[in-house]
Tab-separated table of C-alpha atoms and ligand atoms in Angstrom:
chain	number	residue	atom	x	y	z
A	1	MET	CA	-21.959	102.000	166.143
A	2	PRO	CA	-22.656	100.903	169.759
A	3	GLY	CA	-25.616	102.796	171.180
A	4	GLY	CA	-26.200	104.770	167.955
A	5	PRO	CA	-29.242	104.462	165.679
A	6	PRO	CA	-29.094	101.481	163.297
A	7	LEU	CA	-27.930	102.427	159.828
A	8	ARG	CA	-30.800	101.683	157.449
A	9	LEU	CA	-28.992	102.370	154.178
A	10	PRO	CA	-28.819	99.348	151.891
A	11	ALA	CA	-25.299	98.081	151.432
A	12	HIS	CA	-23.723	99.423	148.259
A	13	ARG	CA	-22.380	96.682	146.063
A	14	ALA	CA	-20.258	97.090	142.966
A	15	SER	CA	-17.569	95.163	141.204
A	16	SER	CA	-13.963	95.844	142.124
A	17	ALA	CA	-13.519	97.260	138.587
A	18	THR	CA	-16.122	99.958	139.367
A	19	LEU	CA	-14.987	100.543	142.934
A	20	ALA	CA	-11.433	100.934	141.765
A	21	GLY	CA	-12.545	104.169	140.081
A	22	ALA	CA	-14.195	105.484	143.246
A	23	TYR	CA	-11.501	104.251	145.634
A	24	PRO	CA	-8.214	104.411	143.760
A	25	PHE	CA	-6.324	103.885	147.009
A	26	LEU	CA	-7.724	100.334	147.091
A	27	VAL	CA	-6.264	99.504	143.701
A	28	THR	CA	-3.023	97.602	143.263
A	29	PRO	CA	-0.357	100.228	142.517
A	30	SER	CA	0.156	100.383	138.777
A	31	CYS	CA	3.760	101.544	138.640
A	32	THR	CA	5.884	99.511	140.992
A	33	THR	CA	8.499	98.390	138.511
A	34	GLY	CA	9.457	98.423	134.838
A	35	VAL	CA	9.187	100.805	131.914
A	36	LEU	CA	6.442	103.384	131.629
A	37	VAL	CA	3.585	102.298	129.350
A	38	GLY	CA	1.049	105.056	129.934
A	39	THR	CA	-1.569	105.848	132.545
A	40	ASP	CA	-4.139	103.784	134.369
A	41	ALA	CA	-7.373	105.006	132.741
A	42	LEU	CA	-9.286	104.734	136.038
A	43	THR	CA	-6.823	106.263	138.476
A	44	GLU	CA	-4.708	108.391	136.077
A	45	GLU	CA	-1.641	106.968	137.817
A	46	PRO	CA	1.368	106.058	135.688
A	47	PHE	CA	1.358	102.424	134.588
A	48	CYS	CA	4.641	100.505	134.223
A	49	PHE	CA	5.473	96.985	133.156
A	50	ASP	CA	8.429	94.634	133.211
A	51	PRO	CA	7.678	90.919	132.950
A	52	TRP	CA	10.990	89.858	134.510
A	53	ASP	CA	10.621	92.021	137.607
A	54	LEU	CA	6.972	91.049	138.049
A	55	TYR	CA	7.911	87.391	137.642
A	56	ALA	CA	10.666	87.782	140.228
A	57	ALA	CA	8.159	89.451	142.567
A	58	GLY	CA	5.818	86.459	142.206
A	59	VAL	CA	3.068	88.492	140.500
A	60	LEU	CA	3.387	86.630	137.195
A	61	THR	CA	3.742	82.878	136.847
A	62	ASN	CA	5.615	83.319	133.556
A	63	PRO	CA	6.970	86.330	131.643
A	64	ASN	CA	5.022	85.756	128.397
A	65	VAL	CA	2.440	88.216	127.083
A	66	LEU	CA	-0.566	87.859	124.781
A	67	LEU	CA	-1.823	91.000	123.034
A	68	ALA	CA	-5.154	90.879	121.160
A	69	GLY	CA	-7.276	93.521	119.452
A	70	VAL	CA	-9.044	94.379	116.190
A	71	ILE	CA	-6.988	95.981	113.438
A	72	GLY	CA	-5.567	99.457	113.791
A	73	GLN	CA	-6.031	99.745	117.557
A	74	GLY	CA	-2.380	100.252	118.373
A	75	LYS	CA	-1.166	96.716	119.162
A	76	SER	CA	2.013	97.037	117.130
A	77	ALA	CA	2.531	100.571	118.439
A	78	LEU	CA	2.406	99.177	121.992
A	79	ALA	CA	4.737	96.285	121.180
A	80	LYS	CA	7.194	98.653	119.488
A	81	THR	CA	7.261	101.169	122.322
A	82	LEU	CA	7.646	98.366	124.869
A	83	ALA	CA	10.635	97.277	122.770
A	84	LEU	CA	12.107	100.789	122.520
A	85	ARG	CA	11.656	101.569	126.201
A	86	SER	CA	12.845	98.149	127.376
A	87	ILE	CA	16.015	98.548	125.315
A	88	ALA	CA	16.636	101.826	127.106
A	89	ALA	CA	16.369	99.788	130.322
A	90	GLY	CA	19.022	97.326	129.116
A	91	ARG	CA	16.841	94.599	127.632
A	92	HIS	CA	17.320	93.147	124.152
A	93	VAL	CA	14.585	92.545	121.578
A	94	TYR	CA	14.221	89.934	118.818
A	95	VAL	CA	11.516	89.923	116.178
A	96	PRO	CA	11.912	86.495	114.525
A	97	GLY	CA	9.516	87.301	111.690
A	98	ASP	CA	8.197	90.658	110.530
A	99	PRO	CA	5.725	89.884	107.722
A	100	LYS	CA	4.709	93.520	107.134
A	101	GLY	CA	8.249	94.947	107.235
A	102	GLU	CA	7.212	97.535	109.833
A	103	TRP	CA	9.846	96.808	112.511
A	104	GLY	CA	12.898	97.956	110.530
A	105	PRO	CA	12.602	101.614	111.585
A	106	VAL	CA	12.359	100.521	115.229
A	107	ALA	CA	15.542	98.442	115.005
A	108	ARG	CA	17.418	101.173	113.164
A	109	ALA	CA	16.313	103.762	115.717
A	110	VAL	CA	18.133	101.846	118.468
A	111	GLY	CA	21.167	100.770	116.464
A	112	GLY	CA	19.815	97.256	115.986
A	113	VAL	CA	20.127	94.884	113.057
A	114	VAL	CA	17.563	94.198	110.324
A	115	VAL	CA	18.100	90.963	108.430
A	116	ARG	CA	16.066	91.128	105.244
A	117	LEU	CA	15.201	87.767	103.746
A	118	GLY	CA	13.712	87.435	100.311
A	119	PRO	CA	14.313	86.215	96.772
A	120	ASP	CA	16.293	89.358	95.942
A	121	SER	CA	18.334	89.513	99.167
A	122	PRO	CA	21.851	88.003	99.402
A	123	THR	CA	21.273	87.043	103.062
A	124	ARG	CA	21.014	83.343	103.887
A	125	LEU	CA	20.284	81.713	107.231
A	126	ASN	CA	20.974	78.038	107.718
A	127	PRO	CA	18.136	76.517	109.778
A	128	LEU	CA	20.395	73.511	110.486
A	129	ASP	CA	22.888	75.629	112.450
A	130	VAL	CA	23.219	74.273	115.975
A	131	SER	CA	24.841	75.717	119.049
A	132	THR	CA	26.364	72.447	120.247
A	133	THR	CA	29.418	70.518	119.109
A	134	GLU	CA	28.073	67.319	120.639
A	135	PRO	CA	27.192	65.203	117.541
A	136	THR	CA	24.201	63.311	118.996
A	137	VAL	CA	22.534	66.453	120.331
A	138	ALA	CA	23.239	68.298	117.061
A	139	HIS	CA	21.730	65.409	115.084
A	140	THR	CA	18.561	65.348	117.235
A	141	ARG	CA	18.033	69.103	116.921
A	142	ARG	CA	18.536	69.082	113.161
A	143	LEU	CA	16.250	66.095	112.762
A	144	ARG	CA	13.518	67.828	114.752
A	145	LEU	CA	13.848	70.947	112.609
A	146	LEU	CA	13.766	68.976	109.350
A	147	ALA	CA	10.712	67.008	110.498
A	148	ALA	CA	8.906	70.276	111.351
A	149	LEU	CA	9.888	71.735	107.999
A	150	ALA	CA	8.698	68.687	106.040
A	151	ALA	CA	5.459	68.441	108.055
A	152	THR	CA	4.765	72.157	107.420
A	153	ALA	CA	5.415	71.808	103.697
A	154	LEU	CA	3.332	68.622	103.413
A	155	ARG	CA	0.588	69.879	105.750
A	156	ARG	CA	0.504	66.558	107.601
A	157	ASP	CA	2.383	64.642	110.271
A	158	LEU	CA	5.198	62.412	109.097
A	159	SER	CA	4.850	58.634	109.280
A	160	ALA	CA	7.201	56.519	111.377
A	161	ALA	CA	8.840	55.240	108.171
A	162	GLU	CA	9.397	58.807	106.961
A	163	HIS	CA	11.061	59.735	110.256
A	164	THR	CA	13.467	56.829	109.814
A	165	VAL	CA	14.263	57.793	106.212
A	166	LEU	CA	14.843	61.406	107.255
A	167	ASP	CA	17.120	60.272	110.081
A	168	THR	CA	19.215	58.191	107.672
A	169	ALA	CA	19.360	60.976	105.075
A	170	LEU	CA	20.525	63.465	107.707
A	171	SER	CA	23.274	61.100	108.881
A	172	LEU	CA	24.370	60.671	105.271
A	173	ALA	CA	24.352	64.418	104.640
A	174	THR	CA	26.368	64.995	107.828
A	175	THR	CA	29.062	62.440	107.021
A	176	SER	CA	29.335	63.407	103.362
A	177	SER	CA	29.516	67.133	104.067
A	178	THR	CA	33.057	68.330	103.389
A	179	THR	CA	32.655	71.167	105.878
A	180	ALA	CA	31.148	71.002	109.357
A	181	THR	CA	28.041	72.688	107.948
A	182	VAL	CA	25.006	70.580	107.143
A	183	THR	CA	22.434	72.213	104.869
A	184	VAL	CA	18.910	71.445	103.666
A	185	PRO	CA	20.094	70.873	100.038
A	186	GLY	CA	22.567	68.297	101.424
A	187	VAL	CA	19.686	66.410	103.050
A	188	VAL	CA	17.553	66.636	99.876
A	189	ASP	CA	20.483	65.208	97.876
A	190	ALA	CA	20.773	62.352	100.372
A	191	LEU	CA	17.027	61.668	100.057
A	192	ASP	CA	17.311	61.698	96.265
A	193	GLY	CA	20.483	59.496	96.457
A	194	PRO	CA	21.341	56.685	94.004
A	195	ARG	CA	18.737	54.375	95.564
A	196	PRO	CA	15.973	56.669	96.873
A	197	GLU	CA	13.646	55.158	99.482
A	198	PRO	CA	9.948	55.181	98.424
A	199	ASP	CA	9.100	56.628	101.868
A	200	GLY	CA	11.423	59.541	101.190
A	201	GLN	CA	9.672	60.805	98.071
A	202	ASP	CA	7.164	63.090	99.785
A	203	LEU	CA	9.880	64.307	102.156
A	204	ALA	CA	12.122	65.280	99.255
A	205	HIS	CA	9.212	67.101	97.575
A	206	GLY	CA	8.428	69.005	100.756
A	207	LEU	CA	12.011	70.000	101.563
A	208	ARG	CA	12.715	70.940	97.950
A	209	ARG	CA	10.375	73.894	98.422
A	210	VAL	CA	13.107	75.446	100.577
A	211	VAL	CA	15.786	74.675	97.996
A	212	ARG	CA	14.134	75.428	94.683
A	213	GLY	CA	10.724	76.915	95.337
A	214	ASP	CA	9.730	80.409	96.358
A	215	LEU	CA	12.066	80.239	99.368
A	216	ALA	CA	15.151	79.456	97.266
A	217	GLY	CA	18.198	81.439	98.292
A	218	MET	CA	17.006	82.124	101.839
A	219	PHE	CA	17.579	78.976	103.887
A	220	ASP	CA	19.507	76.683	101.544
A	221	GLY	CA	23.135	77.332	102.354
A	222	PRO	CA	25.562	78.246	105.122
A	223	SER	CA	24.473	81.293	107.142
A	224	THR	CA	25.808	84.611	105.885
A	225	HIS	CA	24.866	86.269	109.151
A	226	ARG	CA	25.968	85.682	112.726
A	227	LEU	CA	23.872	86.910	115.591
A	228	ASP	CA	25.630	89.747	117.380
A	229	ALA	CA	24.886	89.054	121.051
A	230	ASP	CA	25.486	92.719	121.884
A	231	ALA	CA	23.049	94.161	119.323
A	232	PRO	CA	20.069	95.536	121.246
A	233	MET	CA	17.608	94.463	118.590
A	234	LEU	CA	17.342	91.975	115.743
A	235	VAL	CA	14.527	91.933	113.199
A	236	LEU	CA	14.051	89.264	110.528
A	237	ASP	CA	12.171	91.133	107.825
A	238	LEU	CA	10.036	88.640	105.874
A	239	SER	CA	7.907	91.210	104.062
A	240	ALA	CA	9.354	90.160	100.690
A	241	LEU	CA	7.354	86.917	101.019
A	242	GLY	CA	4.117	88.840	100.525
A	243	ALA	CA	0.758	87.422	101.534
A	244	ASP	CA	1.627	83.737	101.078
A	245	ASP	CA	0.934	82.231	104.513
A	246	GLU	CA	2.476	78.889	103.622
A	247	ALA	CA	5.784	80.475	102.619
A	248	LEU	CA	5.676	82.560	105.795
A	249	GLU	CA	5.135	79.459	107.949
A	250	LEU	CA	8.050	77.629	106.306
A	251	ALA	CA	10.260	80.697	106.648
A	252	MET	CA	9.296	81.005	110.313
A	253	VAL	CA	10.151	77.343	111.010
A	254	CYS	CA	13.579	77.919	109.409
A	255	ALA	CA	14.080	81.271	111.107
A	256	ALA	CA	13.061	79.821	114.484
A	257	GLY	CA	15.660	77.068	114.022
A	258	TRP	CA	18.393	79.573	113.265
A	259	LEU	CA	17.313	81.888	116.071
A	260	ASP	CA	17.243	79.033	118.604
A	261	ALA	CA	20.843	78.187	117.801
A	262	ALA	CA	21.909	81.830	117.677
A	263	LEU	CA	20.234	82.638	121.004
A	264	THR	CA	21.733	79.706	122.859
A	265	THR	CA	25.159	80.538	121.424
A	266	ALA	CA	24.685	84.186	122.478
A	267	SER	CA	23.721	83.068	126.015
A	268	ALA	CA	26.747	80.766	126.167
A	269	ASP	CA	28.969	83.621	124.968
A	270	GLY	CA	27.968	85.606	128.013
A	271	GLY	CA	25.134	87.611	126.432
A	272	SER	CA	23.128	87.681	129.632
A	273	ALA	CA	20.641	90.433	128.706
A	274	ARG	CA	17.019	89.549	129.126
A	275	ARG	CA	15.246	89.404	125.803
A	276	TRP	CA	11.848	90.106	124.410
A	277	VAL	CA	10.949	87.796	121.508
A	278	ILE	CA	8.056	89.464	119.692
A	279	TYR	CA	5.700	87.691	117.284
A	280	ASP	CA	3.712	90.513	115.681
A	281	GLU	CA	0.947	89.226	113.380
A	282	ALA	CA	1.175	85.843	115.151
A	283	TRP	CA	-2.340	84.959	113.973
A	284	ARG	CA	-0.847	84.267	110.541
A	285	LEU	CA	1.378	81.580	112.063
A	286	LEU	CA	-1.241	79.786	114.076
A	287	ARG	CA	-2.469	77.566	111.270
A	288	SER	CA	0.651	75.470	111.253
A	289	VAL	CA	0.703	72.726	113.887
A	290	PRO	CA	4.459	71.990	113.600
A	291	LEU	CA	5.145	75.694	114.054
A	292	ILE	CA	2.941	75.926	117.139
A	293	ARG	CA	4.701	72.844	118.496
A	294	ARG	CA	8.053	74.577	117.994
A	295	LEU	CA	6.788	77.809	119.501
A	296	GLN	CA	5.554	75.947	122.528
A	297	SER	CA	8.796	74.103	123.154
A	298	GLN	CA	10.628	77.396	122.713
A	299	TRP	CA	8.301	79.039	125.242
A	300	LYS	CA	8.874	76.268	127.753
A	301	LEU	CA	12.556	77.172	127.629
A	302	SER	CA	11.922	80.891	127.891
A	303	ARG	CA	12.565	81.122	131.606
A	304	ALA	CA	15.833	79.216	131.311
A	305	TYR	CA	17.098	81.766	128.770
A	306	GLY	CA	15.576	84.886	130.343
A	307	ILE	CA	13.188	85.339	127.425
A	308	ALA	CA	9.734	86.928	127.486
A	309	ASN	CA	7.602	86.131	124.431
A	310	LEU	CA	4.990	88.573	123.165
A	311	MET	CA	2.363	87.191	120.786
A	312	VAL	CA	0.067	89.574	118.874
A	313	LEU	CA	-3.350	88.338	117.683
A	314	HIS	CA	-6.596	89.910	116.531
A	315	ARG	CA	-8.880	87.868	118.737
A	316	LEU	CA	-8.714	84.880	121.041
A	317	SER	CA	-10.540	82.757	118.470
A	318	ASP	CA	-7.410	83.002	116.272
A	319	LEU	CA	-6.156	80.262	118.594
A	320	ASP	CA	-9.185	78.086	117.749
A	321	ALA	CA	-8.550	78.324	114.000
A	322	VAL	CA	-5.706	75.833	114.310
A	323	GLY	CA	-7.913	72.775	114.759
A	324	ALA	CA	-11.146	71.230	115.984
A	325	ALA	CA	-12.046	71.285	119.686
A	326	GLY	CA	-10.252	68.449	121.456
A	327	SER	CA	-7.591	68.031	118.757
A	328	GLU	CA	-3.878	68.022	119.569
A	329	ALA	CA	-3.449	71.243	117.614
A	330	ARG	CA	-6.091	72.982	119.654
A	331	ALA	CA	-4.572	71.762	122.906
A	332	LEU	CA	-1.206	73.159	121.800
A	333	ALA	CA	-2.749	76.553	120.994
A	334	GLU	CA	-4.579	76.598	124.329
A	335	GLY	CA	-1.262	75.747	125.984
A	336	LEU	CA	0.276	78.867	124.403
A	337	LEU	CA	-2.488	80.985	125.898
A	338	ALA	CA	-2.075	79.329	129.297
A	339	ASP	CA	1.639	80.130	129.109
A	340	CYS	CA	0.884	83.865	128.857
A	341	SER	CA	0.552	85.185	132.381
A	342	THR	CA	-0.158	88.717	131.093
A	343	ARG	CA	-3.046	89.197	128.664
A	344	ILE	CA	-3.591	92.603	127.088
A	345	VAL	CA	-6.919	93.002	125.322
A	346	TYR	CA	-7.633	95.924	122.997
A	347	ARG	CA	-11.027	96.533	121.405
A	348	GLN	CA	-12.885	93.344	120.420
A	349	GLU	CA	-15.823	92.908	118.050
A	350	ALA	CA	-19.175	92.372	119.799
A	351	ASP	CA	-19.374	88.739	118.635
A	352	GLN	CA	-16.034	87.983	120.319
A	353	LEU	CA	-16.881	89.300	123.787
A	354	THR	CA	-18.333	86.146	125.327
A	355	ALA	CA	-15.545	83.898	124.055
A	356	THR	CA	-12.873	86.389	125.136
A	357	ALA	CA	-14.403	86.764	128.587
A	358	SER	CA	-14.584	83.024	129.176
A	359	ALA	CA	-11.094	82.318	127.783
A	360	LEU	CA	-9.530	84.993	129.978
A	361	GLY	CA	-11.830	84.773	132.986
A	362	LEU	CA	-12.964	88.402	132.666
A	363	THR	CA	-15.488	89.950	135.038
A	364	ARG	CA	-18.717	91.375	133.596
A	365	PRO	CA	-17.522	95.043	133.689
A	366	GLU	CA	-14.193	94.022	132.146
A	367	ARG	CA	-16.051	92.242	129.385
A	368	ASP	CA	-18.421	95.149	128.765
A	369	VAL	CA	-15.638	97.687	128.500
A	370	LEU	CA	-13.873	95.817	125.661
A	371	ALA	CA	-16.358	96.651	122.884
A	372	GLY	CA	-15.980	100.404	123.301
A	373	LEU	CA	-12.250	100.798	123.916
A	374	PRO	CA	-10.707	103.646	121.899
A	375	ARG	CA	-7.403	103.267	120.037
A	376	GLY	CA	-4.460	102.932	122.396
A	377	VAL	CA	-6.466	101.801	125.449
A	378	GLY	CA	-6.344	98.194	126.586
A	379	LEU	CA	-7.301	95.951	129.448
A	380	TRP	CA	-4.209	94.469	131.102
A	381	LYS	CA	-5.081	91.257	132.889
A	382	MET	CA	-2.541	89.688	135.200
A	383	PRO	CA	-3.112	87.072	137.914
A	384	GLY	CA	-5.082	88.761	140.664
A	385	ARG	CA	-5.047	92.232	139.148
A	386	SER	CA	-6.274	94.101	136.114
A	387	HIS	CA	-5.753	97.607	134.792
A	388	LEU	CA	-7.303	99.672	132.046
A	389	VAL	CA	-4.295	101.350	130.485
A	390	ARG	CA	-4.043	104.297	128.130
A	391	HIS	CA	-0.836	103.844	126.170
A	392	HIS	CA	1.072	107.096	125.672
A	393	LEU	CA	3.328	107.714	122.701
A	394	HIS	CA	6.003	110.402	122.567
A	395	ALA	CA	6.065	112.411	119.305
A	396	ASP	CA	9.469	110.882	118.425
A	397	GLU	CA	8.116	107.381	119.029
A	398	LEU	CA	5.015	108.117	116.975
A	399	ALA	CA	7.227	108.923	113.997
A	400	ILE	CA	8.888	105.504	114.334
A	401	VAL	CA	5.787	103.377	114.940
A	402	ASP	CA	3.407	105.075	112.494
A	403	THR	CA	1.642	102.568	110.226
A	404	ASP	CA	-1.044	104.965	108.992
A	405	ALA	CA	1.070	106.825	106.411
A	406	ALA	CA	-0.516	104.924	103.508
A	407	MET	CA	-4.016	105.728	104.804
A	408	ARG	CA	-3.148	109.420	104.847
A	409	GLY	CA	-1.553	109.226	101.401
A	410	THR	CA	1.819	110.371	102.734
A	411	PRO	CA	4.979	108.361	102.114
A	412	HIS	CA	6.223	106.324	105.084
A	413	ARG	CA	9.288	108.228	106.246
A	414	PRO	CA	9.977	107.220	109.801
A	415	GLN	CA	12.248	109.549	111.673
A	416	GLU	CA	15.435	107.651	112.383
A	417	VAL	CA	17.258	108.348	115.585
A	418	ALA	CA	21.002	107.799	115.271
B	501	LIG	N1	-1.515	105.145	121.896
B	501	LIG	C1	-1.560	105.733	120.707
B	501	LIG	N2	-1.639	107.068	120.578
B	501	LIG	C2	-1.675	107.655	119.367
B	501	LIG	N3	-1.623	106.978	118.202
B	501	LIG	C3	-1.552	105.657	118.249
B	501	LIG	C4	-1.518	104.952	119.505
B	501	LIG	N4	-1.455	103.647	119.243
B	501	LIG	C5	-1.426	103.538	117.909
B	501	LIG	N5	-1.487	104.726	117.308
B	501	LIG	C6	-1.458	104.947	115.859
B	501	LIG	O1	-2.437	104.129	115.258
B	501	LIG	C7	-1.956	103.545	114.059
B	501	LIG	C8	-2.248	102.074	114.025
B	501	LIG	O2	-1.556	101.469	115.060
B	501	LIG	P1	-0.904	100.004	114.937
B	501	LIG	O3	-0.217	99.816	113.657
B	501	LIG	O4	-0.125	99.812	116.173
B	501	LIG	O5	-2.239	99.115	114.973
B	501	LIG	P2	-2.361	97.532	115.067
B	501	LIG	O6	-3.342	97.246	116.156
B	501	LIG	O7	-1.038	96.901	115.156
B	501	LIG	O8	-3.049	97.222	113.669
B	501	LIG	P3	-2.931	95.865	112.764
B	501	LIG	O9	-3.838	94.861	113.386
B	501	LIG	O10	-3.420	96.324	111.423
B	501	LIG	O11	-1.505	95.444	112.763
B	501	LIG	C9	-0.460	103.854	113.986
B	501	LIG	O12	-0.195	104.729	112.915
B	501	LIG	C10	-0.129	104.484	115.299
B	501	LIG	O13	0.766	105.556	115.143
B	502	LIG	MG1	0.038	95.660	113.877
């Protein structure tokens, strides 16, 4: 102050995370747009989120979201309420694989559709469905799907010779099909043909898993189900597959193929709603390189189709499990993380803090807060802003998202809203 005595107090320094608590008016407003999630744990202001609006406002560079946290912290509860509340705001939600069978009550609560796939279910989805009538494009898409399916089943990349054999077999299956529908059994028959190619033997073995193995009856015929573009929610319930990760990966490759075609057809039919595509338990899928490759190409298209992907993991190192540092697989997994502009981190184990902080560029206070987060509280990290958010559940929502019934010894009877 001119003329006044010099101020001898040392300057007070603190991180913006700490100062945000003392000076809430300096904090980025936490409810500018979107559906209500809960409250900002530092300012007690309401916190809202909508990836499309934030993307349009230039806050997010893409609409995709990563959600990580140790078990039982409320990740699925958050994903489910985001789904429920977004549907109320006119969005649609797809869950392309529900390995625990916990999303059915959510879909039924909003008048959505649950497609149950399993050995005892009459439902079939044809992964070779395509949305185009242009033969060359259809052929390329089917070939890509078949190659991913065979590579997943064989747990290795296909050789150049195998690609050629697969290409020929697909052409044969397409021309010899009496209907316009090409199916995986048709391609296996073509591979087995009167003069089978030696390079096609492994391929036939791999693809046969879908026809005769534990996935028989699910993806080996014309689709019995058409995607209703107006349904607010679609869940593919894969819980009948149990704990077999390999079967789940194969089923997800097939389901992703069907969903791709169904989504593009729905968009072409005028279904213009913006859609969440939610991969709960995504850590179980991240061991399959072909699947990650498919996920990534799907994510690249997300903006073109108005899709926001939400991927649920336990920890960031789930992404490392896919391959050694520097490998193609690892680069693909890191690409998925880079394509998530919003990262929500729930409680992490102490041994994960350093890796999480460096992968997400967390500040020291942000890092330190992660180990002690209670259930339902998460750090929301977006470019240039972060919020500590307490997720609030309404009693009616709690009845739908509850996954603790077995722990309490009470039967799981979700309240179903008509
Ligand atoms: N914000 C919250 N307020 C109150 N209860 C909550 C909240 N979030 C979650 N719960 C309850 O905690 C239980 C576990 O939550 P949830 O199933 O979402 O955990 P999760 O992180 O998905 O666990 P997992 O890793 O095992 O899938 C649920 O029964 C849910 O009702
Ligand atoms: Mg969960």
